[in-house]
XYZ file of C-alpha atoms in Angstrom:
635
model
C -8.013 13.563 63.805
C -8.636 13.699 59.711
C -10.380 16.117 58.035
C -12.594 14.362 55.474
C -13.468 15.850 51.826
C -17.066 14.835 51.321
C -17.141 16.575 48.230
C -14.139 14.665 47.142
C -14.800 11.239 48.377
C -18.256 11.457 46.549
C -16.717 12.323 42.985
C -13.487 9.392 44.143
C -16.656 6.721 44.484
C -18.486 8.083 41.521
C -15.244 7.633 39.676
C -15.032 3.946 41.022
C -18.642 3.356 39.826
C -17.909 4.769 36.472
C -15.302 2.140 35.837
C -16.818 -1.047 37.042
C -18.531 -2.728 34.132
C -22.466 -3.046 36.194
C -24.724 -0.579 36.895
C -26.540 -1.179 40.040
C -28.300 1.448 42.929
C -26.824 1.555 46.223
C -23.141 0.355 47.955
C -23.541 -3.021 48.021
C -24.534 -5.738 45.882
C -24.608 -9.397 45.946
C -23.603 -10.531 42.097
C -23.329 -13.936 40.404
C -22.443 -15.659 37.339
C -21.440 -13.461 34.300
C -22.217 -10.394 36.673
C -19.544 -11.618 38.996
C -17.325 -12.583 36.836
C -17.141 -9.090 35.083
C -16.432 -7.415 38.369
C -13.904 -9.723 38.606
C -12.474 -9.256 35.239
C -12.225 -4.992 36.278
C -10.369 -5.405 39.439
C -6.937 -5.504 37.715
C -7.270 -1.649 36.715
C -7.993 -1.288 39.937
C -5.527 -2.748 41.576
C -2.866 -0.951 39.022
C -4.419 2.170 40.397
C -3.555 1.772 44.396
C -7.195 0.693 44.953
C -7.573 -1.620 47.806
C -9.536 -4.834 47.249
C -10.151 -6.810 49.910
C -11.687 -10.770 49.572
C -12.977 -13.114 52.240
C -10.410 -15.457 52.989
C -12.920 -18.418 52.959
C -14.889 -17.090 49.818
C -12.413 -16.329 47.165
C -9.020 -16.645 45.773
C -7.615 -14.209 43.335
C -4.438 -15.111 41.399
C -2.260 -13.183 38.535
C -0.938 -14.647 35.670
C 1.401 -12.958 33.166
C 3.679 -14.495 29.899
C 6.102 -16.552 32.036
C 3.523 -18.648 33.544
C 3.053 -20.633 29.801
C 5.308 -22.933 28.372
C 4.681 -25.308 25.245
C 5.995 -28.278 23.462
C 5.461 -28.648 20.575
C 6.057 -32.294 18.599
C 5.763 -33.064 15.159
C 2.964 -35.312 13.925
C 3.074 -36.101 9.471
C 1.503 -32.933 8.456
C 0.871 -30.707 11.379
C 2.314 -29.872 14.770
C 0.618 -31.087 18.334
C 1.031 -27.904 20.939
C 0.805 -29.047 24.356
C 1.234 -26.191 27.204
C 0.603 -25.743 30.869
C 0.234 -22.198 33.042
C 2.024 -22.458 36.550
C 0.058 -20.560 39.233
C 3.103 -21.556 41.461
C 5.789 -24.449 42.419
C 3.594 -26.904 43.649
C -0.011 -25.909 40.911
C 0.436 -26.243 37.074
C -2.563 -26.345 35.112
C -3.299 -27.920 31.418
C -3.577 -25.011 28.827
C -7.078 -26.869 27.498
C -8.172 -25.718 30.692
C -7.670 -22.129 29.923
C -8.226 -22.173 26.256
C -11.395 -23.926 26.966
C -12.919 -21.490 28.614
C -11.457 -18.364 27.120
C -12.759 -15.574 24.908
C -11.584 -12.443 23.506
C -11.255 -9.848 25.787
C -12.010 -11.898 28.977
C -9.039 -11.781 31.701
C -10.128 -14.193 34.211
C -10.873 -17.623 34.252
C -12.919 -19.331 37.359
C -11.151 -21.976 38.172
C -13.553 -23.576 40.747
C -15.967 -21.785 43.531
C -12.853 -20.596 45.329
C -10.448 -19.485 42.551
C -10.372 -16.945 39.853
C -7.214 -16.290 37.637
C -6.552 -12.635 36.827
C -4.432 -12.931 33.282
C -2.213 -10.443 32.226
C -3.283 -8.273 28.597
C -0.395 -9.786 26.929
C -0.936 -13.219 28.412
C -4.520 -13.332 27.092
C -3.259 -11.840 23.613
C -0.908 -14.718 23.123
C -3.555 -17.301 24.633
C -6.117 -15.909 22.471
C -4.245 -16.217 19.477
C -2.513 -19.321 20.396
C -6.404 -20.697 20.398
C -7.122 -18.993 17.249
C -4.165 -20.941 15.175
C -5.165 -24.297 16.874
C -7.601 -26.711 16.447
C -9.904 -28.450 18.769
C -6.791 -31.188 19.704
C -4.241 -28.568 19.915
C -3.091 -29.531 16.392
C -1.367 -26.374 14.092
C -1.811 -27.269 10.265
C 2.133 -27.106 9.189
C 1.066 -23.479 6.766
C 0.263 -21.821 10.211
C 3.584 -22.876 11.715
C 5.133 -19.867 10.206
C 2.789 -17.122 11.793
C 2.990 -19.569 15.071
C 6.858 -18.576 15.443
C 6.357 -14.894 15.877
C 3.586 -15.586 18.387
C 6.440 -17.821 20.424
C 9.191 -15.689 20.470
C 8.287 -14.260 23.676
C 6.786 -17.669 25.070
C 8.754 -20.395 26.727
C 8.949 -23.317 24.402
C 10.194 -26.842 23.889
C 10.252 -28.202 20.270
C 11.221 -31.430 19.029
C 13.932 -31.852 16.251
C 11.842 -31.304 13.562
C 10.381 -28.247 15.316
C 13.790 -27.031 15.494
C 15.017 -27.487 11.973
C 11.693 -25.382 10.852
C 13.037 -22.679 13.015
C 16.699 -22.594 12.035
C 15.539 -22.658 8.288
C 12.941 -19.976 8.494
C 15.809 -18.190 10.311
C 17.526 -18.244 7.598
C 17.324 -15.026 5.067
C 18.003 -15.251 1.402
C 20.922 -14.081 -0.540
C 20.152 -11.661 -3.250
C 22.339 -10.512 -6.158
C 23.494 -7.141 -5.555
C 23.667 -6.231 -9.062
C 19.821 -7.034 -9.152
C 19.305 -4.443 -6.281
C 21.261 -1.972 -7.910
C 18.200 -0.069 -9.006
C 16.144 -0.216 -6.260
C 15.105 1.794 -3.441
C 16.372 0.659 0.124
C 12.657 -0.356 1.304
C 12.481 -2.019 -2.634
C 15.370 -3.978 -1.685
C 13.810 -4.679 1.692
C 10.521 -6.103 -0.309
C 12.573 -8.249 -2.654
C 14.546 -9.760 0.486
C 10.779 -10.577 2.339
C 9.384 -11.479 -0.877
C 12.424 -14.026 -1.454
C 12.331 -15.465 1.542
C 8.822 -16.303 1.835
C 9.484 -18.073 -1.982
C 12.294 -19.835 -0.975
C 10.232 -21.179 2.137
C 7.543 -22.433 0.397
C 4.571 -19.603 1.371
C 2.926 -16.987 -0.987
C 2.915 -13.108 -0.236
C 0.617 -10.343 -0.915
C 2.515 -7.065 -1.787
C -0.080 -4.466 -0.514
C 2.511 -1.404 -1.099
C 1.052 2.125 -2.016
C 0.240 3.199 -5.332
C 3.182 4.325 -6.856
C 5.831 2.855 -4.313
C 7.131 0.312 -7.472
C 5.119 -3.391 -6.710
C 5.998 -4.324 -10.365
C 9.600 -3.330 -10.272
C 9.848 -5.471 -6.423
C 8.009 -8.816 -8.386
C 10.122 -8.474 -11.774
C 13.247 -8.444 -9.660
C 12.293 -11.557 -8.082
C 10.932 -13.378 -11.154
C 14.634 -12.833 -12.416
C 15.939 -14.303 -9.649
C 13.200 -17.362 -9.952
C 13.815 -17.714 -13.985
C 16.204 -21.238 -13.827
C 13.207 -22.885 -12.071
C 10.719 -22.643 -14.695
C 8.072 -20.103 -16.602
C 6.483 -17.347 -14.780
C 2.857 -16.891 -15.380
C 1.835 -12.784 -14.965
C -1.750 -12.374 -15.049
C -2.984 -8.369 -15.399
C -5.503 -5.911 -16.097
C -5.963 -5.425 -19.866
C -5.030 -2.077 -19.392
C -1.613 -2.441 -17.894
C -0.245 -4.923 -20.712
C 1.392 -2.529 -22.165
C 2.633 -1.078 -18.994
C 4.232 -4.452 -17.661
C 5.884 -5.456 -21.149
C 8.183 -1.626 -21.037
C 8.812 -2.617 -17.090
C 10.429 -5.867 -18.554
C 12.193 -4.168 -21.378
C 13.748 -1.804 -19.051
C 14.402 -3.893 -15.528
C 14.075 -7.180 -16.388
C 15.171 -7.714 -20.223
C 16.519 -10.906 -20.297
C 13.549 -12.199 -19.326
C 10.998 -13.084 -22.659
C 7.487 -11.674 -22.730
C 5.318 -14.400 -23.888
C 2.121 -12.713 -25.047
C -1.025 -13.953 -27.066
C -2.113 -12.086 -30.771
C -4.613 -13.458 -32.720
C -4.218 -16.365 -35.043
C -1.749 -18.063 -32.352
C -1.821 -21.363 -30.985
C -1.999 -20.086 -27.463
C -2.547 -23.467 -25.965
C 0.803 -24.908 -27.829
C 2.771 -21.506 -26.054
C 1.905 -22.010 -22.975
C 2.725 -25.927 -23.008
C 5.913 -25.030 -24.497
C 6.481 -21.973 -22.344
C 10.510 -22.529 -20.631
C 12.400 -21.237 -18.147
C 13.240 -17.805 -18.548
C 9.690 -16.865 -19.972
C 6.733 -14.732 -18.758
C 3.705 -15.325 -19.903
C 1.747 -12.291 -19.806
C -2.046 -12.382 -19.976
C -5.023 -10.399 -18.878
C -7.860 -11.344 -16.540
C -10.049 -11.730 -19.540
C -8.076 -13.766 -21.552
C -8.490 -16.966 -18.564
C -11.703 -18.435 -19.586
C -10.214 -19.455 -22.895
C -6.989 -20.553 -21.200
C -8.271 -22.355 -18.676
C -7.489 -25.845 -19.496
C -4.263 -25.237 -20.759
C -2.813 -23.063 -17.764
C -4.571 -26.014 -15.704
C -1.817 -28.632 -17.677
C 1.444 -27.171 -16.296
C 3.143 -26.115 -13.552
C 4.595 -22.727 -12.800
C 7.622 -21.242 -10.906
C 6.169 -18.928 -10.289
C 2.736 -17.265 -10.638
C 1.781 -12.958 -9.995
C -1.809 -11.101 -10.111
C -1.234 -8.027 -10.806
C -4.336 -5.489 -9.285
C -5.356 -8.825 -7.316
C -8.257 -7.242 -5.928
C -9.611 -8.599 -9.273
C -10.272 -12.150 -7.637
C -11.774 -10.537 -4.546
C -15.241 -12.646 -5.186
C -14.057 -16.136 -4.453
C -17.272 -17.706 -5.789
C -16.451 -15.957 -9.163
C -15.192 -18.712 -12.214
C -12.117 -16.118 -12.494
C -11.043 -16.670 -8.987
C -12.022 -20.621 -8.629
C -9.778 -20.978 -11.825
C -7.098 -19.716 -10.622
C -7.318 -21.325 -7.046
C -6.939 -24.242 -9.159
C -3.448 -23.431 -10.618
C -0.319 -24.949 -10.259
C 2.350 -22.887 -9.121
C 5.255 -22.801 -6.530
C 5.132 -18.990 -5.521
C 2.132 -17.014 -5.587
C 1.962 -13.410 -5.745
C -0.548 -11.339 -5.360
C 0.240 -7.182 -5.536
C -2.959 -5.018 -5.028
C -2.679 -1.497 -2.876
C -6.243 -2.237 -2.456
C -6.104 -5.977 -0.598
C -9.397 -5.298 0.705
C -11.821 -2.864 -0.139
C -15.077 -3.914 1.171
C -15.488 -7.006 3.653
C -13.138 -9.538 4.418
C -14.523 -12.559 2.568
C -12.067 -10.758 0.070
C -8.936 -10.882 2.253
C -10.273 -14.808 2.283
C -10.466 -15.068 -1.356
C -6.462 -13.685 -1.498
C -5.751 -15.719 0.487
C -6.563 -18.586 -0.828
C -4.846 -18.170 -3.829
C -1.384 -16.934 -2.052
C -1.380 -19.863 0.545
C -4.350 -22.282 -0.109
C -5.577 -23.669 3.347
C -4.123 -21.099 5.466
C -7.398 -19.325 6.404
C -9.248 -22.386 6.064
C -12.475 -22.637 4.027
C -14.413 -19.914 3.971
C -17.071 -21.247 6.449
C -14.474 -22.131 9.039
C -12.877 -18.407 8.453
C -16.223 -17.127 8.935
C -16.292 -19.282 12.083
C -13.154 -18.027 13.125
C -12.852 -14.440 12.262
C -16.262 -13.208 11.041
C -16.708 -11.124 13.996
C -13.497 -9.157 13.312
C -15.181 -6.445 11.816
C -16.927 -5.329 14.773
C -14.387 -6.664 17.320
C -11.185 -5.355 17.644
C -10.022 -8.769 19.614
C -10.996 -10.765 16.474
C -9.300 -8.282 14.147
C -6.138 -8.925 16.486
C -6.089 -12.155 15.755
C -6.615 -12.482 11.810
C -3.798 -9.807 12.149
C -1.738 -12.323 13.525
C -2.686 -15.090 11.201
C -1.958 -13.018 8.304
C 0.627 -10.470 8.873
C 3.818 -12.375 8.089
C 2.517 -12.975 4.241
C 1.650 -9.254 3.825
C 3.779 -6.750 3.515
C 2.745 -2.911 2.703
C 4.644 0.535 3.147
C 3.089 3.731 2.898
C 4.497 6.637 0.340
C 4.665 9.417 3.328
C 6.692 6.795 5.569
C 9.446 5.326 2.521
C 8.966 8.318 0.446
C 9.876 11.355 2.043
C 10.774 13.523 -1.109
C 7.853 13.224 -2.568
C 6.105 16.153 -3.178
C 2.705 16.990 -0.546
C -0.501 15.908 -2.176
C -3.666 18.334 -0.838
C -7.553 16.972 -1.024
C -10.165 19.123 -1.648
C -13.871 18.378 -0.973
C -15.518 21.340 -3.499
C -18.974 21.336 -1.944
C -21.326 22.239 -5.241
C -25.007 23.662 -4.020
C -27.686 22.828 -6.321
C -29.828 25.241 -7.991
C -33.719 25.699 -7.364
C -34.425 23.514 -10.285
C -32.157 21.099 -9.569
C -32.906 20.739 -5.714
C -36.772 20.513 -6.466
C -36.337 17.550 -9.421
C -33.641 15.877 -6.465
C -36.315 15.824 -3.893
C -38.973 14.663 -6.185
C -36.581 11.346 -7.299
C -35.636 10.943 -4.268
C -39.239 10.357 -3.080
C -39.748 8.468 -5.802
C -37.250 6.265 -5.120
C -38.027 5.942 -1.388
C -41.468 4.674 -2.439
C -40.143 2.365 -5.051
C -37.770 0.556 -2.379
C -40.261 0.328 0.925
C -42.941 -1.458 -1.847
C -40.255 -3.682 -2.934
C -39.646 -7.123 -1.717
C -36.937 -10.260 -1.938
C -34.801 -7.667 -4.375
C -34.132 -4.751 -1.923
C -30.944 -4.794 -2.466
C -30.909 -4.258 -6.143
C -33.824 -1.576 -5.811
C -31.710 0.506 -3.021
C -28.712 0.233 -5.120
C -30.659 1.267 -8.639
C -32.366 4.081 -6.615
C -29.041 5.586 -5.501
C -27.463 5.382 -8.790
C -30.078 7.131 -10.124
C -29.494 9.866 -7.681
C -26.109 9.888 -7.914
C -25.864 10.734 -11.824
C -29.064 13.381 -11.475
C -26.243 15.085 -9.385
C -23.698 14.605 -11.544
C -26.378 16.100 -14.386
C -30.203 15.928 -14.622
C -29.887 15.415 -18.267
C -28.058 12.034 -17.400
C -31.771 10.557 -16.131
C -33.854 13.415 -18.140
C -32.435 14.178 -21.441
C -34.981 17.437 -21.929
C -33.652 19.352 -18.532
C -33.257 22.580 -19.816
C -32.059 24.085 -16.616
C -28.356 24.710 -15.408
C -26.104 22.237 -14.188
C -24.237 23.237 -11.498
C -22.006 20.222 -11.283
C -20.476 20.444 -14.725
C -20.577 24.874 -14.470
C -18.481 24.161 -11.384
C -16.145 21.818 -13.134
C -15.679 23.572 -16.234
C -14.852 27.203 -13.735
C -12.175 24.683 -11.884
C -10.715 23.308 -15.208
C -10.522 26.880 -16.646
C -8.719 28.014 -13.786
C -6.363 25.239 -13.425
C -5.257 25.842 -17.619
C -4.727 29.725 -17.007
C -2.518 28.962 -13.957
C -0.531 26.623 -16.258
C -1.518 22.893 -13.991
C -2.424 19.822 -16.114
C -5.350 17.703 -14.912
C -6.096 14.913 -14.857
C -10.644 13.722 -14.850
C -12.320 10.972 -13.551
C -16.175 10.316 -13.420
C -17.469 6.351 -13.207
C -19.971 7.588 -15.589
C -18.875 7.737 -19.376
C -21.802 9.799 -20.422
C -20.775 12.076 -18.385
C -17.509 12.497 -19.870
C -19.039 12.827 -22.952
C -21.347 16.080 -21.574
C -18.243 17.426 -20.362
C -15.911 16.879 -23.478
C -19.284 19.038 -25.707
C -18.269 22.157 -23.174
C -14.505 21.463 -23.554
C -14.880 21.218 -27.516
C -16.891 24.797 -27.252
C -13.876 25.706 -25.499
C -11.009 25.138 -27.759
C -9.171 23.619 -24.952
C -7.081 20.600 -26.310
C -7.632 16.998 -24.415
C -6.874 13.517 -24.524
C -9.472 10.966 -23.454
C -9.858 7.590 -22.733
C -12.495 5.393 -21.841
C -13.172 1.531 -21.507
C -14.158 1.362 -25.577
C -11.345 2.707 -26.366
C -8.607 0.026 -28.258
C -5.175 -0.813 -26.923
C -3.713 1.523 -29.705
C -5.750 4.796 -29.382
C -4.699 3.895 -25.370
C -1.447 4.008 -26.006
C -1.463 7.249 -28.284
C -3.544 8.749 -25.623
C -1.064 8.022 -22.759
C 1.964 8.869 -24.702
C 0.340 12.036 -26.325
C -0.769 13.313 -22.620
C 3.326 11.945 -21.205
C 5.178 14.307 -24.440
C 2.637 16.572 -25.378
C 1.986 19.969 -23.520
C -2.131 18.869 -23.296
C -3.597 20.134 -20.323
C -6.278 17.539 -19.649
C -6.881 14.105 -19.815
C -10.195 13.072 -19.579
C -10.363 8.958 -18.003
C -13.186 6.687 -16.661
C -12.533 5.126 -13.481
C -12.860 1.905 -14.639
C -10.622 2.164 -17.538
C -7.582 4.118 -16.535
C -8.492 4.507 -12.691
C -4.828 1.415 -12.350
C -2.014 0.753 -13.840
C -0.950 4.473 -15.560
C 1.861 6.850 -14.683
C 0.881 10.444 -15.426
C 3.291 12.452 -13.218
C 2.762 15.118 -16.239
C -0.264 16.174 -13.971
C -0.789 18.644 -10.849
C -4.046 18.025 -10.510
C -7.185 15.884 -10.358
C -9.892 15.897 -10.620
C -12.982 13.284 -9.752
C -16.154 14.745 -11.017
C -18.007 12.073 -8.894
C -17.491 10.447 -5.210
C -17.042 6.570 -5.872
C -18.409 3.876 -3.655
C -14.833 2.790 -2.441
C -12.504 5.198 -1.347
C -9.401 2.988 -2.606
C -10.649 3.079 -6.441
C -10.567 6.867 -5.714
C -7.431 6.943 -4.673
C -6.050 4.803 -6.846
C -6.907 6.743 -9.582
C -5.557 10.466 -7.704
C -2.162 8.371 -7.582
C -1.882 8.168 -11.323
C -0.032 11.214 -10.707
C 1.230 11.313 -6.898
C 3.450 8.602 -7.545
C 7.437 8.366 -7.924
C 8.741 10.920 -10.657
C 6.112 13.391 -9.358
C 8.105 16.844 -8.617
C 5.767 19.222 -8.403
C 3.106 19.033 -5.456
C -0.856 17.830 -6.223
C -4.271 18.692 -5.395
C -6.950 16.403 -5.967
C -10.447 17.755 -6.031
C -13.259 15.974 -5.574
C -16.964 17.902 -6.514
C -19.660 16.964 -4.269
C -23.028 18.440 -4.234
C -24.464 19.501 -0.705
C -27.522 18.181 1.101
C -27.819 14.634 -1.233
C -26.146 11.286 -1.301
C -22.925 12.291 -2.778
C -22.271 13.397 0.561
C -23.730 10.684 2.526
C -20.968 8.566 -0.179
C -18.261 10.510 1.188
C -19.023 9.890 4.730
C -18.641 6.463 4.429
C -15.354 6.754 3.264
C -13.852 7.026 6.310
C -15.764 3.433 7.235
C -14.168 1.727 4.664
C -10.429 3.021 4.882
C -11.047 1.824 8.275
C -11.703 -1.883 7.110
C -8.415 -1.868 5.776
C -6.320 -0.142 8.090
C -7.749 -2.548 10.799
C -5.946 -5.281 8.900
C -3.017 -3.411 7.581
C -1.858 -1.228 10.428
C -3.658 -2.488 13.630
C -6.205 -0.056 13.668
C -10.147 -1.457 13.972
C -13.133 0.670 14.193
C -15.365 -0.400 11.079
C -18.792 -1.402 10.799
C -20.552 -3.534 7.487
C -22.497 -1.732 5.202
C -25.826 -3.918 4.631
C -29.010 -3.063 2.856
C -30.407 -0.945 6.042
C -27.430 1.154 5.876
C -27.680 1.621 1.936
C -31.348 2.085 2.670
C -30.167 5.143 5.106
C -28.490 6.982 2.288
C -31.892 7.612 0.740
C -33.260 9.453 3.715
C -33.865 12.925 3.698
């Protein structure tokens, strides 16, 4: 006899229930359709899990497929490729990969053949499907730029190419040869970037450097623009602010290369129709306007954008100028290759390898849901992975010194909590009676509330109560000077600066500052004052020195407000935990309890996720639309 567990069998079956993907009373059900076919879709897992399934043998055939039921063939037709591709459910059954594609979606494993057959696919065999489907079009047709990302997706599939097929393999095969006197000066994963970098020029196909602050992108792209310099001019285009910082780069790694850069009273347009090979033409974002038709007349070797988070509006006349340029290798290097959404990772694109993402319409098509879904961030991964290449500091940099983040939580003061309340009320108000312009009324609102925290005088120049923010920062600062650390200060908000450099002054504590007014020669002084002099702060808008400056002289930071985008924050921390850093850093970060500063803060998580979900395969994220801006004002 057996000795049944009721106990158990009840939590076994509740265990069963918990894992099948409908929620119904009772033991028994009679499903159809998309019910059905969900069941369906679970039994796998079960199976993998000794479960017994049993089917009617005159109801229902179940079948497996994994990888080595595909093959392709793959032909080549003027400007693109035609896939063709069958599944074999056995010797004597093949079926036409239309079939399959047709009716596939991400994240579905089976496929209902007819009334009597179901096909059970494998995870892998649906990844590959699904992003085989992804790269094609509706006749099975791969547009010759997507070729490249289609070879890693075949290495594992059986495949039959023609001779010009073949030839695209063996050359993409193929590495390039660097000088090694060029590498001479680089780290091993800087040579490994070069290498990648040359490759994908030598092929034909743009790259986006996405490296770490600090990891070196300039010193990877000068080293291949001197490898690039017989072909023809270079054309560099920067942030105003790092001008400077590119032209000592080339002095010191690159010198036999010739800056080529614009002061007033030149004819510009003559330089750059006379620019040769062996020249970089260094300009800054601003400068293109004025440019435009004369970097429109020539072509380029090769073409960089420095910080190219700068064209991350495609519908800007910035970005739609430069779409329009002629060049044989683009470059884009940005840490930050998408901050916010990805019509931005669309708008790189299209200036690295124009068509690859199609236009923006058929990318929204394609891939708009891969913020939500982690299936359709799996396959713009796929798309865009071999043209973007990024390394982290703790992974390649392993001496580098630890850097420790500090959220200072700041609570306000009576005065300060009752005015908060009042504007944010006020504000509230002001937004639910608005309408066609919320978004511009939520945003206004929480700026407002974000500089009262900062300081009520900001948005009421008669306070006369304390400010807890700026007593807090001026305690920190005091004690970071009488331990001997040098800091470096960021706020978004200039007039901010300006409250806290009145204190500082009062103080007798010696500073350099810089802000977005400030000319390229009081810059300079500033940065090179801070780099030789023993100065122990350095007070810097975001905006203005937040890229593009190395301040390993600091031990600290300090960010007297939380910015919307996490990466602008960091970029700005890793102005000093960066290569040549030997001491470790702390980065502080003042946020006042119980408002929207830390409601700003919480969302930073959300959009490091964005970009990690492209970057490194991981895909939780949601958008952050007017209702959820809305949310922040809530009590």
């Amino acid at each position: 006899y057996w000795l049944r567990d009721l106990a158990e069998e009840k939590r076994e079956a509740q265990s069963l229930r918990n894992q099948l993907p409908i929620d119904l009373p009772g033991t028994e059900w009679l499903l159809q359709g998309e019910q059905a076919l969900s069941l369906v879709n679970a039994l796998p897992e079960l199976v993998e899990q000794q479960i017994r399934i049993h089917w009617h043998q005159d109801s229902a055939r179940l079948k497996s497929l994994d990888e080595a039921a595909l093959s392709l063939r793959i032909e080549r037709r003027q400007d693109w490729f035609q896939v063709e591709g069958s599944l074999s459910l056995d010797e004597h059954e093949i079926l036409d990969l239309r079939l399959i594609l047709r009716q596939l979606t991400p994240g579905q494993r089976t496929v209902q053949l007819d009334e009597q057959t179901s096909l059970v696919l494998s995870d892998k065999l649906v990844e590959r499907l699904t992003m085989l489907g992804a790269m094609l079009d509706e006749e099975q047709r791969v547009n010759t730029r997507l070729a490249y990302p289609l070879t890693r997706l075949l290495s594992v599939i059986s495949t039959q190419g023609d001779s010009a097929w073949q030839e695209l393999q063996a050359e993409w095969q193929q590495g390039v040869d660097c000088p090694p006197e060029l590498l001479t000066p680089l780290r091993d994963y800087q040579k490994d970037g070069v290498r990648w970098l040359a490759t994908l020029a030598h092929h034909g196909f743009g790259a986006c450097l996405a490296d770490d602050m600090g990891l070196g992108k300039t010193l990877q792209a000068l080293i291949v623009l001197r490898m690039r310099q017989h072909l023809g001019p270079a054309l560099v285009v920067v942030p105003k602010s790092v001008v400077t910082n590119w032209q000592e780069e080339v002095a010191r790694f690159a010198p036999e290369l010739e800056v080529v850069t614009f002061e007033p009273g030149m004819d510009r347009e003559a330089q750059i129709a006379e620019a040769r090979p062996g020249q970089l033409v260094l300009v800054n974002y601003g400068m293109l306007g004025g440019l435009a038709a004369a970097l429109k007349g020539r072509r380029w070797s090769s073409m960089v954008l420095d910080e190219a988070q700068q064209i991350k509006n495609a519908g800007t006349q910035r970005a739609k100028l430069l779409f329009q340029l002629d060049g044989d290798f683009r470059l884009a290097l940005s840490g930050t290759p998408i901050e916010n959404h990805l019509g931005e990772l669309w708008s790189l694109f299209t200036f690295i390898n124009p068509g690859l993402l199609g236009s923006l319409g058929e990318f929204k098509r394609r891939f708009g849901k891969a913020v939500k879904d982690p299936e359709h961030m799996a396959l713009l991964r796929a798309v865009i992975s071999p043209f973007i290449l990024r390394r982290l500091k703790q992974h390649v940099l392993t001496e580098l010194p630890d850097k420790t983040e500090i959220v200072h939580h700041i609570s306000l003061s009576a005065e300060e909590r009752q005015l908060y309340e009042a504007t944010r009320r006020e504000v509230v108000q002001q937004v639910q009676s608005a309408d066609g312009r919320a978004l511009m009324h939520v945003l206004s609102g929480l700026t407002r509330l974000r500089r009262l925290c900062c300081s009520p005088s900001l948005i009421m120049p008669e306070w006369a109560y304390s400010n807890s923010k700026l007593d807090e920062a001026m305690a920190l600062l005091g004690e970071a000077i009488d331990n001997g650390h040098r800091v470096l200060v960021f706020s978004q908000f200039v007039d901010l600066l300006s409250l806290l450099r009145e204190r500082i002054g009062k103080r007798g504590w010696d500073y350099c500052y810089l802000d977005g007014g400030c000319s390229a020669k009081s810059r300079q002084e500033s940065i090179l004052r801070f780099r030789n002099e023993p100065v122990p702060l350095f007070l810097i808008s975001l905006k203005a020195g937040g890229t593009g400056l190395n301040l390993t002289q600091a031990d600290t930071v300090l960010h007297l407000d939380p910015w919307w985008n996490p990466a602008v924050e960091d970029q700005a921390s890793d102005r000093a935990h960066r290569m040549g850093q030997t001491q470790p850093v702390t980065v502080y970060r003042l946020v006042c309890e119980q408002t929207v500063e830390e409601k700003i803060v919480a969302l930073h998580d959300e959009k490091r996720a964005l970009a990690d979900g492209l970057l490194s395969g991981q895909s939780e994220v949601r958008g952050l639309d007017v209702e959820s801006l809305r949310a922040l004002l809530m009590g």
